[in-house]
Amino acid sequence: MVIMESALFTRSVMMKLKNGSSRVAGVAVVVPSANPPQGFSPHNKCPNENSGVYSESYGPTLAHCNTTVWNPLGNGLSYEEFDFPIFSLKDDNDTQLIKQCYVDHNRPVNGSDPQYPLCAMQLFSHMSAVTNTATCMRRNTNGFTFSPESICEPLGDHNIWAPAKPLNTTQKGHKAGESMVMATARLDSRSFFSEIGPGAESAASGLITLLAAAHALRNATQEAQLSRTIFYTFFHGETFDYIGSSRMVYDMEKNQFPIDLDNVHSVLEIGQVGLFSSSKVWLHTDPVSRRNGSVEEEVKKLVSNLQTAAKGLNVSVEEPGVTQPLPPSSLQRFLRARPFPGVVIQDYSSSFANMYYQSMFDNADSLKMSYPPNLTPEEQLNYVTDTAKSLAELATMVARALFVQAGGEESQVSAIKADELLVSRMLYSFVIASNNSWIQELVSSESAAQLINETANFYISVERQTSLPTVLVQHLLANLTGSTANVTQEDCKNQRENQDDKESKHLYSYSWVQGAAPPNSTERKGFCVRSTVHGTKALSPAFELEDYNSKDYSTWTESNWKQIKGRIFLVASHDLEMLTLGLGIAVLLTSLLLTYVMSSKADILFSTGREPTSATY
């Protein structure tokens, strides 16, 4: 059993443990309190290289990161197969106890062998699935095991989306006369360890920016007569070969979504934007689709809108100076269906600024979030950090550009401005602790049970589990873009304005949230939020099609497992174990001999003299 400091958790060391000895029973990595300054990314150097738009038939010279290595620090550890369990340990008292157990019992003294008893550790991590997705899904279907439980499940969750104006969601397929400007961000991240997926830069920075922009646009989109509708979308599972975006495109193509691809005018995606230096962000576009004249014209307009929107703000925008592919982004899945005008906003030009991409170190420290000392959690929640100020400026730029892209007048954009305090509160809720007074007011009582006092885990997990980021985004988007409905709790939960209302449920969604508690009271005053926010499946089409070897769609599954746990204990010496075994065998043989003797002489040993029947007293 290997207890490893995080500085040694590198590809070279782990591959030596994997290939060098069959005696490695498990590895426990001690997570440090500070991020490694040299960076760390267990993801690949070319994320999602086989599931994006670039291939031998579409921009072959741009495929497989031939021109740009997006994640140069990627070591690919997350995609290696290890035959032993690997756990993470917090550097706390329990970890110190394990280390002390080693020091007291296992560390050699003056070059001599350690004396028994020795300290031992055991990790339990039984996984049910075997071989690959096709095999385990086939065994699920065929009832390979006698257990009613499946052995693996597809990765999945929900995409969250909301049009800026009500849209009939019951009628699927093309909406005549509707043109949508899609504003998108991703909802997920991951790390090597499934329970630690902070995703501060890779996911939280982009979705928070888009949420703040949606809030800034709430009044403007309701008051102006826009020729296009802004369609806010948050895709889940993008880390695993674009699960969410590929599912939405699939549903649009099959007329199983409220709009189709013909309704999509253009796409503006917010990627990793938490680390933009010198107040500069980069606008990435697809050089292949821009060869189409109409796409090129619309891309230029969208870029121009973003450049104009940045004027007067502490943000500058630039396009990469060389021809290069789109970075890993949801837009790629739309481009696989057809050419679309689209721009992806990132905080880097040619390789990730994020040194901790898809790792357990992609946290608040990586975003350089800092608070004055001695602040209470409530004071931190309401403290506007420099990171929040930067993202608020960026959200303002995004909101203004979306407004003009949707047909709004440039003369009206000055009133559109993102709220710095709102951004700071969202950063705290996603990256520090979701269980805070502000979030408690905005979620339902059922969702409040999921709130935690630590960083949200952005790992997608399996479909039957709704992740915390999904819950937070759904409630936040509803509160930030919707309005309060003066209806009863019963009507709210039944998706109606009153008992006679049969139409509103087709246009709006209703959610009853906890609200705040009045002064000198512990009972909250709940209210109903009316919004256009909806959730649809973020499950790969491969599982709908039962094509488990699909080359077009994600086929990621997660093994079911039993309880994950570990223990430490003392192991006696081999000589003492043999002595104990010998004594046990001797006792066994002696007891067998005694039992035989007593059984053969039972009539003598256990006989009792009989009294004569004619005895007289």
PDB file of N, CA, C and O in Angstrom, residues 505-556:
ATOM      1  N   LYS A 505     -48.792  26.145 -18.403  1.00  0.00           N
ATOM      2  CA  LYS A 505     -47.783  25.085 -18.264  1.00  0.00           C
ATOM      3  C   LYS A 505     -47.054  24.804 -19.581  1.00  0.00           C
ATOM      4  O   LYS A 505     -45.973  24.221 -19.575  1.00  0.00           O
ATOM      5  N   HIS A 506     -47.667  25.210 -20.707  1.00  0.00           N
ATOM      6  CA  HIS A 506     -47.012  25.013 -21.992  1.00  0.00           C
ATOM      7  C   HIS A 506     -45.975  26.097 -22.280  1.00  0.00           C
ATOM      8  O   HIS A 506     -45.114  25.916 -23.143  1.00  0.00           O
ATOM      9  N   LEU A 507     -46.062  27.216 -21.569  1.00  0.00           N
ATOM     10  CA  LEU A 507     -45.183  28.358 -21.814  1.00  0.00           C
ATOM     11  C   LEU A 507     -44.177  28.595 -20.700  1.00  0.00           C
ATOM     12  O   LEU A 507     -43.068  29.075 -20.948  1.00  0.00           O
ATOM     13  N   TYR A 508     -44.584  28.298 -19.463  1.00  0.00           N
ATOM     14  CA  TYR A 508     -43.755  28.612 -18.300  1.00  0.00           C
ATOM     15  C   TYR A 508     -43.523  27.372 -17.449  1.00  0.00           C
ATOM     16  O   TYR A 508     -44.217  26.363 -17.566  1.00  0.00           O
ATOM     17  N   SER A 509     -42.535  27.493 -16.583  1.00  0.00           N
ATOM     18  CA  SER A 509     -42.372  26.520 -15.502  1.00  0.00           C
ATOM     19  C   SER A 509     -42.515  27.281 -14.188  1.00  0.00           C
ATOM     20  O   SER A 509     -42.151  28.463 -14.088  1.00  0.00           O
ATOM     21  N   TYR A 510     -43.054  26.621 -13.188  1.00  0.00           N
ATOM     22  CA  TYR A 510     -43.305  27.235 -11.891  1.00  0.00           C
ATOM     23  C   TYR A 510     -42.550  26.449 -10.826  1.00  0.00           C
ATOM     24  O   TYR A 510     -42.552  25.212 -10.835  1.00  0.00           O
ATOM     25  N   SER A 511     -41.911  27.162  -9.920  1.00  0.00           N
ATOM     26  CA  SER A 511     -41.209  26.500  -8.821  1.00  0.00           C
ATOM     27  C   SER A 511     -41.432  27.270  -7.518  1.00  0.00           C
ATOM     28  O   SER A 511     -41.331  28.502  -7.485  1.00  0.00           O
ATOM     29  N   TRP A 512     -41.771  26.536  -6.472  1.00  0.00           N
ATOM     30  CA  TRP A 512     -41.995  27.137  -5.151  1.00  0.00           C
ATOM     31  C   TRP A 512     -40.683  27.096  -4.381  1.00  0.00           C
ATOM     32  O   TRP A 512     -40.137  26.025  -4.122  1.00  0.00           O
ATOM     33  N   VAL A 513     -40.177  28.269  -4.049  1.00  0.00           N
ATOM     34  CA  VAL A 513     -38.890  28.358  -3.357  1.00  0.00           C
ATOM     35  C   VAL A 513     -39.103  28.780  -1.907  1.00  0.00           C
ATOM     36  O   VAL A 513     -40.157  29.306  -1.541  1.00  0.00           O
ATOM     37  N   GLN A 514     -38.067  28.568  -1.098  1.00  0.00           N
ATOM     38  CA  GLN A 514     -38.218  28.753   0.349  1.00  0.00           C
ATOM     39  C   GLN A 514     -38.414  30.201   0.766  1.00  0.00           C
ATOM     40  O   GLN A 514     -39.175  30.499   1.675  1.00  0.00           O
ATOM     41  N   GLY A 515     -37.715  31.128   0.100  1.00  0.00           N
ATOM     42  CA  GLY A 515     -37.802  32.524   0.493  1.00  0.00           C
ATOM     43  C   GLY A 515     -37.033  32.807   1.771  1.00  0.00           C
ATOM     44  O   GLY A 515     -36.388  31.921   2.353  1.00  0.00           O
ATOM     45  N   ALA A 516     -37.111  34.031   2.215  1.00  0.00           N
ATOM     46  CA  ALA A 516     -36.395  34.455   3.426  1.00  0.00           C
ATOM     47  C   ALA A 516     -37.311  34.397   4.642  1.00  0.00           C
ATOM     48  O   ALA A 516     -38.535  34.432   4.511  1.00  0.00           O
ATOM     49  N   ALA A 517     -36.694  34.308   5.791  1.00  0.00           N
ATOM     50  CA  ALA A 517     -37.442  34.345   7.045  1.00  0.00           C
ATOM     51  C   ALA A 517     -37.532  35.788   7.520  1.00  0.00           C
ATOM     52  O   ALA A 517     -36.520  36.503   7.529  1.00  0.00           O
ATOM     53  N   PRO A 518     -38.739  36.275   7.889  1.00  0.00           N
ATOM     54  CA  PRO A 518     -38.868  37.647   8.396  1.00  0.00           C
ATOM     55  C   PRO A 518     -38.036  37.840   9.656  1.00  0.00           C
ATOM     56  O   PRO A 518     -37.684  36.867  10.335  1.00  0.00           O
ATOM     57  N   PRO A 519     -37.706  39.089  10.002  1.00  0.00           N
ATOM     58  CA  PRO A 519     -36.965  39.342  11.234  1.00  0.00           C
ATOM     59  C   PRO A 519     -37.693  38.755  12.455  1.00  0.00           C
ATOM     60  O   PRO A 519     -38.924  38.762  12.519  1.00  0.00           O
ATOM     61  N   ASN A 520     -36.918  38.241  13.373  1.00  0.00           N
ATOM     62  CA  ASN A 520     -37.443  37.653  14.614  1.00  0.00           C
ATOM     63  C   ASN A 520     -38.353  36.461  14.346  1.00  0.00           C
ATOM     64  O   ASN A 520     -39.289  36.192  15.099  1.00  0.00           O
ATOM     65  N   SER A 521     -38.068  35.763  13.251  1.00  0.00           N
ATOM     66  CA  SER A 521     -38.863  34.575  12.919  1.00  0.00           C
ATOM     67  C   SER A 521     -37.961  33.530  12.281  1.00  0.00           C
ATOM     68  O   SER A 521     -36.965  33.861  11.639  1.00  0.00           O
ATOM     69  N   THR A 522     -38.301  32.274  12.492  1.00  0.00           N
ATOM     70  CA  THR A 522     -37.531  31.177  11.894  1.00  0.00           C
ATOM     71  C   THR A 522     -38.289  30.528  10.728  1.00  0.00           C
ATOM     72  O   THR A 522     -37.739  29.692  10.033  1.00  0.00           O
ATOM     73  N   GLU A 523     -39.540  30.929  10.536  1.00  0.00           N
ATOM     74  CA  GLU A 523     -40.346  30.340   9.468  1.00  0.00           C
ATOM     75  C   GLU A 523     -40.202  31.151   8.195  1.00  0.00           C
ATOM     76  O   GLU A 523     -40.458  32.362   8.166  1.00  0.00           O
ATOM     77  N   ARG A 524     -39.799  30.500   7.138  1.00  0.00           N
ATOM     78  CA  ARG A 524     -39.577  31.186   5.869  1.00  0.00           C
ATOM     79  C   ARG A 524     -40.892  31.499   5.164  1.00  0.00           C
ATOM     80  O   ARG A 524     -41.861  30.751   5.290  1.00  0.00           O
ATOM     81  N   LYS A 525     -40.894  32.578   4.391  1.00  0.00           N
ATOM     82  CA  LYS A 525     -42.054  32.946   3.586  1.00  0.00           C
ATOM     83  C   LYS A 525     -41.771  32.574   2.133  1.00  0.00           C
ATOM     84  O   LYS A 525     -41.113  33.309   1.397  1.00  0.00           O
ATOM     85  N   GLY A 526     -42.254  31.422   1.752  1.00  0.00           N
ATOM     86  CA  GLY A 526     -42.018  30.937   0.404  1.00  0.00           C
ATOM     87  C   GLY A 526     -42.812  31.706  -0.638  1.00  0.00           C
ATOM     88  O   GLY A 526     -43.792  32.382  -0.333  1.00  0.00           O
ATOM     89  N   PHE A 527     -42.373  31.595  -1.893  1.00  0.00           N
ATOM     90  CA  PHE A 527     -43.080  32.242  -2.991  1.00  0.00           C
ATOM     91  C   PHE A 527     -42.863  31.436  -4.263  1.00  0.00           C
ATOM     92  O   PHE A 527     -42.001  30.547  -4.332  1.00  0.00           O
ATOM     93  N   CYS A 528     -43.657  31.754  -5.268  1.00  0.00           N
ATOM     94  CA  CYS A 528     -43.618  31.015  -6.531  1.00  0.00           C
ATOM     95  C   CYS A 528     -42.865  31.824  -7.594  1.00  0.00           C
ATOM     96  O   CYS A 528     -43.110  33.022  -7.758  1.00  0.00           O
ATOM     97  N   VAL A 529     -41.945  31.154  -8.276  1.00  0.00           N
ATOM     98  CA  VAL A 529     -41.191  31.785  -9.356  1.00  0.00           C
ATOM     99  C   VAL A 529     -41.703  31.270 -10.701  1.00  0.00           C
ATOM    100  O   VAL A 529     -41.732  30.061 -10.940  1.00  0.00           O
ATOM    101  N   ARG A 530     -42.123  32.192 -11.554  1.00  0.00           N
ATOM    102  CA  ARG A 530     -42.566  31.856 -12.903  1.00  0.00           C
ATOM    103  C   ARG A 530     -41.424  32.185 -13.871  1.00  0.00           C
ATOM    104  O   ARG A 530     -40.916  33.310 -13.877  1.00  0.00           O
ATOM    105  N   SER A 531     -41.020  31.209 -14.674  1.00  0.00           N
ATOM    106  CA  SER A 531     -39.906  31.436 -15.596  1.00  0.00           C
ATOM    107  C   SER A 531     -40.080  30.571 -16.837  1.00  0.00           C
ATOM    108  O   SER A 531     -41.019  29.777 -16.937  1.00  0.00           O
ATOM    109  N   THR A 532     -39.159  30.729 -17.757  1.00  0.00           N
ATOM    110  CA  THR A 532     -39.158  29.902 -18.976  1.00  0.00           C
ATOM    111  C   THR A 532     -38.089  28.818 -18.893  1.00  0.00           C
ATOM    112  O   THR A 532     -37.696  28.248 -19.921  1.00  0.00           O
ATOM    113  N   VAL A 533     -37.604  28.538 -17.692  1.00  0.00           N
ATOM    114  CA  VAL A 533     -36.505  27.583 -17.508  1.00  0.00           C
ATOM    115  C   VAL A 533     -37.024  26.144 -17.564  1.00  0.00           C
ATOM    116  O   VAL A 533     -38.026  25.806 -16.924  1.00  0.00           O
ATOM    117  N   HIS A 534     -36.327  25.316 -18.319  1.00  0.00           N
ATOM    118  CA  HIS A 534     -36.681  23.906 -18.436  1.00  0.00           C
ATOM    119  C   HIS A 534     -35.421  23.059 -18.403  1.00  0.00           C
ATOM    120  O   HIS A 534     -34.306  23.546 -18.631  1.00  0.00           O
ATOM    121  N   GLY A 535     -35.614  21.796 -18.147  1.00  0.00           N
ATOM    122  CA  GLY A 535     -34.519  20.837 -18.185  1.00  0.00           C
ATOM    123  C   GLY A 535     -34.879  19.675 -19.087  1.00  0.00           C
ATOM    124  O   GLY A 535     -36.017  19.196 -19.079  1.00  0.00           O
ATOM    125  N   THR A 536     -33.936  19.241 -19.903  1.00  0.00           N
ATOM    126  CA  THR A 536     -34.138  18.070 -20.753  1.00  0.00           C
ATOM    127  C   THR A 536     -32.947  17.131 -20.580  1.00  0.00           C
ATOM    128  O   THR A 536     -31.895  17.521 -20.065  1.00  0.00           O
ATOM    129  N   LYS A 537     -33.114  15.916 -21.030  1.00  0.00           N
ATOM    130  CA  LYS A 537     -32.100  14.887 -20.824  1.00  0.00           C
ATOM    131  C   LYS A 537     -30.745  15.289 -21.410  1.00  0.00           C
ATOM    132  O   LYS A 537     -30.655  15.753 -22.538  1.00  0.00           O
ATOM    133  N   ALA A 538     -29.706  15.075 -20.598  1.00  0.00           N
ATOM    134  CA  ALA A 538     -28.341  15.128 -21.111  1.00  0.00           C
ATOM    135  C   ALA A 538     -27.803  13.708 -21.050  1.00  0.00           C
ATOM    136  O   ALA A 538     -26.981  13.353 -20.210  1.00  0.00           O
ATOM    137  N   LEU A 539     -28.340  12.868 -21.915  1.00  0.00           N
ATOM    138  CA  LEU A 539     -27.965  11.462 -22.016  1.00  0.00           C
ATOM    139  C   LEU A 539     -27.577  11.189 -23.461  1.00  0.00           C
ATOM    140  O   LEU A 539     -28.314  11.533 -24.384  1.00  0.00           O
ATOM    141  N   SER A 540     -26.433  10.579 -23.656  1.00  0.00           N
ATOM    142  CA  SER A 540     -25.937  10.365 -25.018  1.00  0.00           C
ATOM    143  C   SER A 540     -26.949   9.622 -25.879  1.00  0.00           C
ATOM    144  O   SER A 540     -27.545   8.629 -25.442  1.00  0.00           O
ATOM    145  N   PRO A 541     -27.142  10.058 -27.135  1.00  0.00           N
ATOM    146  CA  PRO A 541     -28.035   9.333 -28.045  1.00  0.00           C
ATOM    147  C   PRO A 541     -27.621   7.887 -28.275  1.00  0.00           C
ATOM    148  O   PRO A 541     -28.442   7.062 -28.683  1.00  0.00           O
ATOM    149  N   ALA A 542     -26.365   7.568 -28.008  1.00  0.00           N
ATOM    150  CA  ALA A 542     -25.901   6.189 -28.208  1.00  0.00           C
ATOM    151  C   ALA A 542     -26.714   5.199 -27.393  1.00  0.00           C
ATOM    152  O   ALA A 542     -26.943   4.057 -27.821  1.00  0.00           O
ATOM    153  N   PHE A 543     -27.192   5.632 -26.222  1.00  0.00           N
ATOM    154  CA  PHE A 543     -27.954   4.726 -25.357  1.00  0.00           C
ATOM    155  C   PHE A 543     -29.420   4.665 -25.763  1.00  0.00           C
ATOM    156  O   PHE A 543     -30.111   3.703 -25.444  1.00  0.00           O
ATOM    157  N   GLU A 544     -29.896   5.682 -26.453  1.00  0.00           N
ATOM    158  CA  GLU A 544     -31.226   5.609 -27.048  1.00  0.00           C
ATOM    159  C   GLU A 544     -31.212   4.670 -28.250  1.00  0.00           C
ATOM    160  O   GLU A 544     -32.149   3.913 -28.486  1.00  0.00           O
ATOM    161  N   LEU A 545     -30.119   4.738 -28.997  1.00  0.00           N
ATOM    162  CA  LEU A 545     -29.988   3.923 -30.205  1.00  0.00           C
ATOM    163  C   LEU A 545     -29.452   2.527 -29.903  1.00  0.00           C
ATOM    164  O   LEU A 545     -29.402   1.681 -30.800  1.00  0.00           O
ATOM    165  N   GLU A 546     -29.023   2.313 -28.668  1.00  0.00           N
ATOM    166  CA  GLU A 546     -28.388   1.060 -28.240  1.00  0.00           C
ATOM    167  C   GLU A 546     -27.181   0.734 -29.123  1.00  0.00           C
ATOM    168  O   GLU A 546     -26.900  -0.429 -29.440  1.00  0.00           O
ATOM    169  N   ASP A 547     -26.482   1.783 -29.498  1.00  0.00           N
ATOM    170  CA  ASP A 547     -25.253   1.641 -30.286  1.00  0.00           C
ATOM    171  C   ASP A 547     -24.079   1.894 -29.351  1.00  0.00           C
ATOM    172  O   ASP A 547     -23.539   2.996 -29.280  1.00  0.00           O
ATOM    173  N   TYR A 548     -23.675   0.859 -28.617  1.00  0.00           N
ATOM    174  CA  TYR A 548     -22.692   1.020 -27.553  1.00  0.00           C
ATOM    175  C   TYR A 548     -21.258   1.100 -28.062  1.00  0.00           C
ATOM    176  O   TYR A 548     -20.342   1.325 -27.268  1.00  0.00           O
ATOM    177  N   ASN A 549     -21.067   0.915 -29.351  1.00  0.00           N
ATOM    178  CA  ASN A 549     -19.746   1.092 -29.959  1.00  0.00           C
ATOM    179  C   ASN A 549     -19.740   2.300 -30.893  1.00  0.00           C
ATOM    180  O   ASN A 549     -18.926   2.371 -31.815  1.00  0.00           O
ATOM    181  N   SER A 550     -20.636   3.233 -30.649  1.00  0.00           N
ATOM    182  CA  SER A 550     -20.820   4.378 -31.542  1.00  0.00           C
ATOM    183  C   SER A 550     -19.544   5.196 -31.697  1.00  0.00           C
ATOM    184  O   SER A 550     -18.807   5.431 -30.729  1.00  0.00           O
ATOM    185  N   LYS A 551     -19.289   5.627 -32.913  1.00  0.00           N
ATOM    186  CA  LYS A 551     -18.189   6.539 -33.198  1.00  0.00           C
ATOM    187  C   LYS A 551     -18.675   7.990 -33.285  1.00  0.00           C
ATOM    188  O   LYS A 551     -17.863   8.914 -33.372  1.00  0.00           O
ATOM    189  N   ASP A 552     -19.995   8.172 -33.251  1.00  0.00           N
ATOM    190  CA  ASP A 552     -20.567   9.508 -33.390  1.00  0.00           C
ATOM    191  C   ASP A 552     -20.967  10.126 -32.062  1.00  0.00           C
ATOM    192  O   ASP A 552     -21.009  11.355 -31.939  1.00  0.00           O
ATOM    193  N   TYR A 553     -21.293   9.286 -31.076  1.00  0.00           N
ATOM    194  CA  TYR A 553     -21.796   9.792 -29.803  1.00  0.00           C
ATOM    195  C   TYR A 553     -21.010   9.205 -28.628  1.00  0.00           C
ATOM    196  O   TYR A 553     -20.404   8.128 -28.737  1.00  0.00           O
ATOM    197  N   SER A 554     -21.073   9.912 -27.535  1.00  0.00           N
ATOM    198  CA  SER A 554     -20.397   9.460 -26.315  1.00  0.00           C
ATOM    199  C   SER A 554     -20.968   8.129 -25.837  1.00  0.00           C
ATOM    200  O   SER A 554     -22.182   7.908 -25.886  1.00  0.00           O
ATOM    201  N   THR A 555     -20.108   7.240 -25.375  1.00  0.00           N
ATOM    202  CA  THR A 555     -20.562   5.944 -24.837  1.00  0.00           C
ATOM    203  C   THR A 555     -20.006   5.728 -23.431  1.00  0.00           C
ATOM    204  O   THR A 555     -19.787   4.593 -23.004  1.00  0.00           O
ATOM    205  N   TRP A 556     -19.807   6.805 -22.682  1.00  0.00           N
ATOM    206  CA  TRP A 556     -19.253   6.682 -21.337  1.00  0.00           C
ATOM    207  C   TRP A 556     -20.291   6.122 -20.365  1.00  0.00           C
ATOM    208  O   TRP A 556     -21.426   6.557 -20.331  1.00  0.00           O
TER     209      TRP A 556
END
